[in-house]
mmCIF file of C-alpha atoms in Angstrom:
data_model
loop_
_atom_site.group_PDB
_atom_site.id
_atom_site.type_symbol
_atom_site.label_atom_id
_atom_site.label_comp_id
_atom_site.label_asym_id
_atom_site.label_seq_id
_atom_site.Cartn_x
_atom_site.Cartn_y
_atom_site.Cartn_z
ATOM 1 C CA MET A 19 14.618 12.175 30.227
ATOM 2 C CA ILE A 20 13.008 11.221 26.669
ATOM 3 C CA LYS A 21 12.698 13.385 23.795
ATOM 4 C CA THR A 22 11.546 12.678 20.406
ATOM 5 C CA THR A 23 12.721 14.041 17.062
ATOM 6 C CA LYS A 24 12.348 13.159 13.674
ATOM 7 C CA LYS A 25 14.870 12.366 10.788
ATOM 8 C CA ARG A 26 14.572 12.732 7.147
ATOM 9 C CA PHE A 27 16.865 10.770 4.634
ATOM 10 C CA ASP A 28 16.486 10.754 1.277
ATOM 11 C CA ILE A 29 17.270 8.492 -2.099
ATOM 12 C CA ARG A 30 17.625 9.586 -5.667
ATOM 13 C CA ILE A 31 16.043 7.399 -8.264
ATOM 14 C CA THR A 32 17.586 8.095 -11.676
ATOM 15 C CA GLN A 33 16.642 5.399 -13.758
ATOM 16 C CA ALA A 34 13.471 3.500 -14.332
ATOM 17 C CA ASN A 35 13.335 -0.009 -13.236
ATOM 18 C CA ALA A 36 16.545 0.773 -11.071
ATOM 19 C CA THR A 37 17.189 -0.879 -7.256
ATOM 20 C CA VAL A 38 19.031 1.622 -5.050
ATOM 21 C CA SER A 39 20.157 0.763 -1.376
ATOM 22 C CA GLU A 40 21.410 2.846 1.130
ATOM 23 C CA THR A 41 22.458 2.629 4.900
ATOM 24 C CA PHE A 42 21.711 5.814 7.213
ATOM 25 C CA GLU A 43 23.302 6.092 10.676
ATOM 26 C CA LEU A 44 21.214 7.606 13.274
ATOM 27 C CA ASP A 45 22.441 9.865 15.967
ATOM 28 C CA LYS A 46 24.140 7.906 18.856
ATOM 29 C CA ASN A 47 21.550 9.116 21.699
ATOM 30 C CA ILE A 48 18.470 7.794 19.591
ATOM 31 C CA VAL A 49 17.473 4.744 21.194
ATOM 32 C CA ARG A 50 13.810 3.645 19.862
ATOM 33 C CA ILE A 51 12.280 4.752 16.491
ATOM 34 C CA GLN A 52 8.431 4.857 16.859
ATOM 35 C CA GLY A 53 7.183 4.956 13.309
ATOM 36 C CA LEU A 54 8.482 5.588 9.463
ATOM 37 C CA LEU A 55 6.834 7.275 6.611
ATOM 38 C CA LEU A 56 7.630 7.305 2.965
ATOM 39 C CA SER A 57 7.324 10.536 1.020
ATOM 40 C CA SER A 58 8.743 12.015 -2.584
ATOM 41 C CA ASP A 59 8.652 14.861 -4.732
ATOM 42 C CA LYS A 60 6.842 13.122 -7.136
ATOM 43 C CA ASP A 61 4.077 11.186 -5.366
ATOM 44 C CA ASP A 62 2.603 9.620 -8.050
ATOM 45 C CA LEU A 63 5.267 7.684 -8.927
ATOM 46 C CA LEU A 64 6.484 6.687 -5.277
ATOM 47 C CA TYR A 65 2.624 5.740 -4.846
ATOM 48 C CA TYR A 66 2.664 3.407 -8.100
ATOM 49 C CA ARG A 67 5.970 2.542 -8.937
ATOM 50 C CA GLY A 68 7.730 1.851 -5.381
ATOM 51 C CA ALA A 69 8.657 -1.014 -3.459
ATOM 52 C CA GLN A 70 11.156 -1.544 -0.751
ATOM 53 C CA LYS A 71 13.210 -3.196 1.858
ATOM 54 C CA ILE A 72 13.751 -1.642 5.258
ATOM 55 C CA GLU A 73 16.292 -3.131 7.875
ATOM 56 C CA ILE A 74 16.971 -1.050 11.237
ATOM 57 C CA ASN A 75 19.814 -2.260 13.418
ATOM 58 C CA LYS A 76 20.125 -5.558 10.938
ATOM 59 C CA GLU A 77 16.420 -6.559 11.859
ATOM 60 C CA GLU A 78 14.412 -6.553 8.642
ATOM 61 C CA TYR A 79 11.310 -4.900 9.297
ATOM 62 C CA PHE A 80 9.748 -4.471 5.888
ATOM 63 C CA PRO A 81 10.761 -7.371 3.729
ATOM 64 C CA ASP A 82 11.804 -6.943 -0.253
ATOM 65 C CA ASN A 83 8.821 -5.797 -2.486
ATOM 66 C CA TYR A 84 6.800 -4.517 0.342
ATOM 67 C CA GLU A 85 5.055 -1.441 -1.544
ATOM 68 C CA SER A 86 5.443 1.783 -0.763
ATOM 69 C CA LYS A 87 1.653 2.914 -1.194
ATOM 70 C CA LEU A 88 1.593 0.605 2.192
ATOM 71 C CA LEU A 89 3.511 3.398 3.779
ATOM 72 C CA MET A 90 2.448 6.076 2.469
ATOM 73 C CA THR A 91 0.415 9.012 4.213
ATOM 74 C CA GLY A 92 -2.159 11.424 2.235
ATOM 75 C CA LEU A 93 -2.337 15.300 3.229
ATOM 76 C CA ASN A 94 -6.012 14.980 4.969
ATOM 77 C CA VAL A 95 -4.347 12.614 8.043
ATOM 78 C CA SER A 96 -3.439 15.241 10.950
ATOM 79 C CA PRO A 97 0.517 15.644 11.365
ATOM 80 C CA LYS A 98 0.375 13.377 14.566
ATOM 81 C CA GLN A 99 -0.940 10.582 12.843
ATOM 82 C CA ARG A 100 0.892 10.181 9.752
ATOM 83 C CA TYR A 101 3.620 7.784 10.570
ATOM 84 C CA TYR A 102 3.437 4.040 10.420
ATOM 85 C CA ASP A 103 3.593 2.581 14.021
ATOM 86 C CA LEU A 104 6.531 0.597 14.309
ATOM 87 C CA GLY A 105 5.612 -0.036 18.254
ATOM 88 C CA GLY A 106 9.405 1.256 19.283
ATOM 89 C CA ALA A 107 11.650 -0.592 17.695
ATOM 90 C CA SER A 108 15.279 -0.661 18.968
ATOM 91 C CA ALA A 109 17.465 1.974 17.315
ATOM 92 C CA GLY A 110 20.695 -1.024 18.401
ATOM 93 C CA ASN A 111 23.780 -0.074 16.255
ATOM 94 C CA GLY A 112 21.816 2.880 14.761
ATOM 95 C CA ARG A 113 22.252 1.422 11.139
ATOM 96 C CA VAL A 114 18.823 1.756 8.560
ATOM 97 C CA GLN A 115 18.898 0.106 5.219
ATOM 98 C CA LEU A 116 16.722 1.196 2.851
ATOM 99 C CA THR A 117 16.737 -0.644 -0.255
ATOM 100 C CA TYR A 118 14.186 0.796 -3.018
ATOM 101 C CA LYS A 119 12.925 -0.696 -6.295
ATOM 102 C CA ASP A 120 11.425 1.013 -8.858
ATOM 103 C CA THR A 121 9.114 -0.807 -11.278
ATOM 104 C CA ASP A 122 7.221 0.073 -14.187
ATOM 105 C CA ASP A 123 3.663 0.902 -13.763
ATOM 106 C CA GLY A 124 0.912 1.217 -16.561
ATOM 107 C CA ARG A 125 -0.740 4.622 -14.952
ATOM 108 C CA THR A 126 2.789 6.567 -14.757
ATOM 109 C CA VAL A 127 5.689 7.898 -16.891
ATOM 110 C CA PHE A 128 9.138 7.655 -15.290
ATOM 111 C CA ALA A 129 10.893 10.899 -14.487
ATOM 112 C CA PRO A 130 13.874 11.049 -11.826
ATOM 113 C CA TYR A 131 12.610 11.569 -8.264
ATOM 114 C CA ARG A 132 13.244 11.657 -4.419
ATOM 115 C CA VAL A 133 12.228 9.102 -1.939
ATOM 116 C CA SER A 134 12.378 10.152 1.576
ATOM 117 C CA LEU A 135 12.446 8.110 4.414
ATOM 118 C CA TYR A 136 11.077 9.845 7.570
ATOM 119 C CA LEU A 137 11.846 8.484 11.326
ATOM 120 C CA ASP A 138 10.273 9.320 14.321
ATOM 121 C CA CYS A 139 12.784 8.740 17.064
ATOM 122 C CA GLU A 140 13.092 8.719 20.682
ATOM 123 C CA LEU A 141 16.358 10.069 22.048
ATOM 124 C CA GLU A 142 17.985 9.970 25.281
ATOM 125 C CA ASP A 143 18.702 13.483 26.865
ATOM 126 C CA LEU A 144 22.423 13.231 27.572
ATOM 127 C CA LYS A 145 22.012 15.887 30.087
ATOM 128 C CA MET B 253 6.440 -13.170 20.012
ATOM 129 C CA ARG B 254 8.016 -11.104 16.662
ATOM 130 C CA GLU B 255 6.039 -9.725 14.007
ATOM 131 C CA SER B 256 7.036 -10.115 10.450
ATOM 132 C CA VAL B 257 5.297 -10.078 7.077
ATOM 133 C CA ILE B 258 5.537 -12.498 3.855
ATOM 134 C CA VAL B 259 5.126 -11.171 0.773
ATOM 135 C CA THR B 260 3.585 -12.990 -2.252
ATOM 136 C CA LYS B 261 3.345 -11.529 -5.917
ATOM 137 C CA LEU B 262 0.895 -13.306 -8.244
ATOM 138 C CA SER B 263 1.404 -12.006 -11.841
ATOM 139 C CA ILE B 264 -2.217 -11.878 -13.583
ATOM 140 C CA LYS B 265 -1.923 -12.062 -17.372
ATOM 141 C CA LEU B 266 -5.541 -13.291 -18.805
ATOM 142 C CA GLN B 267 -8.925 -11.864 -18.339
ATOM 143 C CA GLY B 268 -10.631 -14.162 -15.665
ATOM 144 C CA GLU B 269 -7.529 -16.084 -14.931
ATOM 145 C CA ARG B 270 -7.945 -18.124 -11.909
ATOM 146 C CA LYS B 271 -4.604 -18.864 -9.757
ATOM 147 C CA HIS B 272 -3.783 -21.285 -7.335
ATOM 148 C CA PHE B 273 -0.913 -20.550 -5.233
ATOM 149 C CA GLN B 274 0.879 -21.560 -2.146
ATOM 150 C CA VAL B 275 2.368 -19.189 0.746
ATOM 151 C CA LYS B 276 4.989 -20.597 2.674
ATOM 152 C CA LEU B 277 5.455 -19.670 6.325
ATOM 153 C CA PRO B 278 8.668 -20.195 8.280
ATOM 154 C CA SER B 279 8.698 -23.170 10.847
ATOM 155 C CA ASP B 280 8.374 -21.241 14.104
ATOM 156 C CA ILE B 281 5.258 -19.892 13.316
ATOM 157 C CA THR B 282 3.021 -19.269 15.965
ATOM 158 C CA SER B 283 0.023 -17.560 14.102
ATOM 159 C CA ILE B 284 -1.407 -15.436 11.195
ATOM 160 C CA VAL B 285 -2.456 -11.775 12.461
ATOM 161 C CA GLY B 286 -2.853 -9.777 9.332
ATOM 162 C CA ILE B 287 -3.611 -9.882 5.876
ATOM 163 C CA GLU B 288 -3.387 -6.610 3.372
ATOM 164 C CA TYR B 289 -3.121 -6.741 -0.585
ATOM 165 C CA SER B 290 -2.306 -4.173 -3.032
ATOM 166 C CA VAL B 291 -2.787 -3.785 -7.296
ATOM 167 C CA ARG B 292 0.300 -2.633 -9.809
ATOM 168 C CA LEU B 293 -0.827 -2.531 -12.989
ATOM 169 C CA MET B 294 1.341 -2.907 -15.530
ATOM 170 C CA ASP B 295 -0.754 -2.215 -18.828
ATOM 171 C CA MET B 296 -2.068 1.132 -19.334
ATOM 172 C CA TYR B 297 -5.180 1.546 -17.468
ATOM 173 C CA PRO B 298 -8.218 0.579 -19.172
ATOM 174 C CA LEU B 299 -10.265 4.005 -20.955
ATOM 175 C CA LEU B 300 -13.331 3.986 -19.087
ATOM 176 C CA PRO B 301 -16.619 4.123 -20.878
ATOM 177 C CA VAL B 302 -17.674 7.775 -21.831
ATOM 178 C CA GLU B 303 -19.756 8.956 -18.907
ATOM 179 C CA PRO B 304 -23.250 9.875 -19.535
ATOM 180 C CA PRO B 305 -24.857 13.138 -17.966
ATOM 181 C CA ARG B 306 -26.536 11.957 -14.932
ATOM 182 C CA GLU B 307 -30.146 13.165 -13.683
ATOM 183 C CA VAL B 308 -30.223 14.712 -10.341
ATOM 184 C CA ILE B 309 -33.671 15.489 -8.566
ATOM 185 C CA ASN B 310 -33.886 18.590 -6.747
ATOM 186 C CA PRO B 311 -35.957 18.945 -3.615
ATOM 187 C CA ASP B 312 -38.636 20.681 -5.523
ATOM 188 C CA GLY B 313 -39.207 17.729 -7.698
ATOM 189 C CA THR B 314 -37.686 19.137 -11.059
ATOM 190 C CA ILE B 315 -34.381 17.025 -12.740
ATOM 191 C CA SER B 316 -31.085 18.618 -13.388
ATOM 192 C CA LEU B 317 -29.016 16.810 -15.989
ATOM 193 C CA ILE B 318 -24.957 16.907 -14.314
ATOM 194 C CA LEU B 319 -22.474 16.743 -16.909
ATOM 195 C CA PRO B 320 -19.418 14.631 -16.345
ATOM 196 C CA GLU B 321 -17.115 17.381 -16.495
ATOM 197 C CA ASP B 322 -19.645 19.519 -14.102
ATOM 198 C CA ASP B 323 -16.985 20.838 -11.504
ATOM 199 C CA SER B 324 -19.795 22.614 -9.325
ATOM 200 C CA ALA B 325 -19.919 21.722 -5.696
ATOM 201 C CA VAL B 326 -23.494 19.841 -6.499
ATOM 202 C CA ALA B 327 -22.179 17.912 -8.964
ATOM 203 C CA ILE B 328 -19.316 16.919 -7.052
ATOM 204 C CA LYS B 329 -21.696 15.701 -4.021
ATOM 205 C CA SER B 330 -23.243 13.206 -6.783
ATOM 206 C CA LYS B 331 -20.205 11.995 -8.183
ATOM 207 C CA PHE B 332 -20.368 8.883 -5.947
ATOM 208 C CA LYS B 333 -17.993 5.979 -7.970
ATOM 209 C CA ALA B 334 -17.818 2.375 -7.385
ATOM 210 C CA ASN B 335 -14.270 1.407 -6.844
ATOM 211 C CA GLN B 336 -12.290 -0.547 -9.356
ATOM 212 C CA PHE B 337 -13.479 -4.284 -8.833
ATOM 213 C CA VAL B 338 -10.041 -6.269 -9.569
ATOM 214 C CA GLY B 339 -10.785 -9.760 -8.383
ATOM 215 C CA GLU B 340 -11.560 -12.204 -5.487
ATOM 216 C CA LEU B 341 -9.099 -13.647 -3.115
ATOM 217 C CA ARG B 342 -9.301 -16.321 -0.956
ATOM 218 C CA LEU B 343 -6.872 -18.147 1.638
ATOM 219 C CA GLN B 344 -6.889 -20.992 3.794
ATOM 220 C CA SER B 345 -4.596 -22.411 6.220
ATOM 221 C CA TYR B 346 -4.525 -25.960 7.020
ATOM 222 C CA ASP B 347 -4.682 -25.538 10.397
ATOM 223 C CA HIS B 348 -8.240 -24.821 10.156
ATOM 224 C CA MET B 349 -11.342 -25.748 8.225
ATOM 225 C CA ASN B 350 -12.247 -23.606 5.075
ATOM 226 C CA TRP B 351 -11.495 -20.327 4.073
ATOM 227 C CA PHE B 352 -9.707 -18.059 7.032
ATOM 228 C CA TYR B 353 -10.067 -14.779 4.462
ATOM 229 C CA ALA B 354 -12.011 -14.209 1.800
ATOM 230 C CA ALA B 355 -11.945 -10.889 -0.217
ATOM 231 C CA ASP B 356 -12.920 -8.604 -2.845
ATOM 232 C CA VAL B 357 -10.036 -7.115 -3.855
ATOM 233 C CA PHE B 358 -10.249 -3.524 -4.922
ATOM 234 C CA ALA B 359 -7.988 -1.084 -6.812
ATOM 235 C CA ASN B 360 -8.546 2.034 -5.382
ATOM 236 C CA ASP B 361 -10.731 4.340 -3.097
ATOM 237 C CA ALA B 362 -12.359 5.847 -5.698
ATOM 238 C CA ASN B 363 -14.568 8.263 -3.859
ATOM 239 C CA LEU B 364 -11.870 10.124 -1.947
ATOM 240 C CA ASN B 365 -12.950 13.618 -3.175
ATOM 241 C CA LEU B 366 -16.608 13.106 -2.284
ATOM 242 C CA CYS B 367 -18.082 15.718 -0.725
ATOM 243 C CA ASP B 368 -14.554 17.727 -0.731
ATOM 244 C CA VAL B 369 -14.825 20.924 -2.263
ATOM 245 C CA SER B 370 -11.256 21.665 -2.169
ATOM 246 C CA ASP B 371 -11.425 19.080 -5.217
ATOM 247 C CA LEU B 372 -11.928 21.964 -7.338
ATOM 248 C CA TYR B 373 -9.041 23.805 -7.125
ATOM 249 C CA PHE B 374 -6.422 20.787 -5.610
ATOM 250 C CA ARG B 375 -7.294 17.901 -7.436
ATOM 251 C CA VAL B 376 -7.814 15.274 -4.968
ATOM 252 C CA LYS B 377 -5.633 11.730 -5.760
ATOM 253 C CA GLU B 378 -4.987 8.679 -3.912
ATOM 254 C CA TYR B 379 -1.400 9.367 -3.669
ATOM 255 C CA THR B 380 -1.994 12.444 -1.759
ATOM 256 C CA HIS B 381 -5.276 12.269 0.250
ATOM 257 C CA SER B 382 -5.280 8.647 1.123
ATOM 258 C CA ILE B 383 -5.124 7.501 4.832
ATOM 259 C CA PRO B 384 -2.214 5.004 5.984
ATOM 260 C CA ARG B 385 -2.762 1.647 5.497
ATOM 261 C CA TYR B 386 -2.763 -1.018 8.170
ATOM 262 C CA GLU B 387 -3.174 -4.800 7.819
ATOM 263 C CA GLU B 388 -6.761 -6.266 8.276
ATOM 264 C CA VAL B 389 -6.014 -7.888 11.857
ATOM 265 C CA MET B 390 -7.033 -11.210 12.645
ATOM 266 C CA GLN B 391 -5.718 -13.945 14.894
ATOM 267 C CA ILE B 392 -5.215 -17.525 13.235
ATOM 268 C CA PRO B 393 -3.545 -19.496 15.519
ATOM 269 C CA GLY B 394 -1.696 -22.280 13.636
ATOM 270 C CA ILE B 395 1.810 -23.999 13.301
ATOM 271 C CA SER B 396 1.347 -25.562 9.531
ATOM 272 C CA THR B 397 3.902 -23.707 7.160
ATOM 273 C CA LEU B 398 1.547 -23.145 4.460
ATOM 274 C CA ILE B 399 -1.116 -21.052 3.098
ATOM 275 C CA GLN B 400 -3.476 -22.375 0.088
ATOM 276 C CA GLY B 401 -4.727 -19.403 -1.978
ATOM 277 C CA TRP B 402 -7.024 -19.105 -4.743
ATOM 278 C CA TYR B 403 -7.286 -15.520 -6.663
ATOM 279 C CA MET B 404 -9.759 -14.816 -9.698
ATOM 280 C CA ASP B 405 -9.332 -12.056 -11.916
ATOM 281 C CA ALA B 406 -12.358 -9.454 -12.716
ATOM 282 C CA LEU B 407 -10.650 -6.703 -13.812
ATOM 283 C CA GLY B 408 -9.506 -8.281 -17.272
ATOM 284 C CA LYS B 409 -13.071 -9.653 -17.559
ATOM 285 C CA GLN B 410 -14.803 -6.342 -16.552
ATOM 286 C CA TYR B 411 -12.952 -4.804 -19.699
ATOM 287 C CA ASN B 412 -12.491 -7.747 -21.824
ATOM 288 C CA GLN B 413 -9.194 -7.723 -22.332
ATOM 289 C CA ASN B 414 -5.844 -9.185 -21.338
ATOM 290 C CA LEU B 415 -4.725 -6.817 -18.699
ATOM 291 C CA ARG B 416 -1.492 -7.493 -17.054
ATOM 292 C CA TYR B 417 -0.983 -6.358 -13.397
ATOM 293 C CA GLU B 418 0.662 -7.787 -10.032
ATOM 294 C CA LEU B 419 -1.174 -8.439 -6.917
ATOM 295 C CA GLY B 420 0.815 -8.410 -4.034
ATOM 296 C CA ILE B 421 -0.466 -10.671 -0.884
ATOM 297 C CA TYR B 422 1.312 -9.339 2.497
ATOM 298 C CA VAL B 423 0.479 -12.007 5.164
ATOM 299 C CA TRP B 424 1.795 -10.847 8.761
ATOM 300 C CA ILE B 425 2.648 -13.526 11.426
ATOM 301 C CA THR B 426 3.844 -13.979 14.670
ATOM 302 C CA THR B 427 6.858 -16.295 15.305
ATOM 303 C CA LYS B 428 8.824 -17.684 18.197
ATOM 304 C CA GLU B 429 11.296 -14.663 19.705
ATOM 305 C CA ALA B 430 14.842 -16.536 19.340
ATOM 306 C CA SER B 431 16.248 -17.505 22.811
#
């Protein structure tokens, strides 16, 4: 039986114009990723300054410089529709790599912030 | 078929700047399936000219003046604003005659808060209330590995100053699945 679960992975951006890369490991029983979502504790900084590359199972889903605002969702969207639909990406080796790049933007002043990657996962029930 | 996206960034520095550019595509391309764009402003956002009071005609024919800082529900309803026009973008594939994509590029949705009475207490911003963004879906079959593009700035022209910004163009394509 297939069940769904949401996973959250965080990175901290402490310097302006920095690139931070981190690889996260999914649980072994996760077989597919249905969708993803980016969020932050300072939404304006993520929206205006952020761009990232996302790889799942060594396969590039979003290339370098793909802006974070294109993967964000506002509060007026119903919770079930907030995730960007990946159409059931295979989790494979379970490794998700997020390479995030902060770039100056004329509308914001830098302050350290958190970037959260949410994944909508399908997992195999081992029972 | 495998879907992927090619990112192209244009750096605009001068008012009214026109740019011809190319987007290189992989050799195993089968079709272009979507286009989207984004704008990142590098300079301080230009100060908008002082907004004059607006006239609203009431049902009884009398005219009320609404000041820009008026936060009443009636005032918010009348605050329809034009989106910030940034420039014109056109793309052409060698597989087809004429442009296959032509768009006016806008920076944001300036009317996210329109008729939203909660805006009185919780300011509506594009990063708090925007809907998910997806590419503009299209189907442009072809095997050529180059797209010709043309872009013309309108933002700098409007404010009569050189404003630096970066335009991101995202071309979604399908390629043959590696066997």
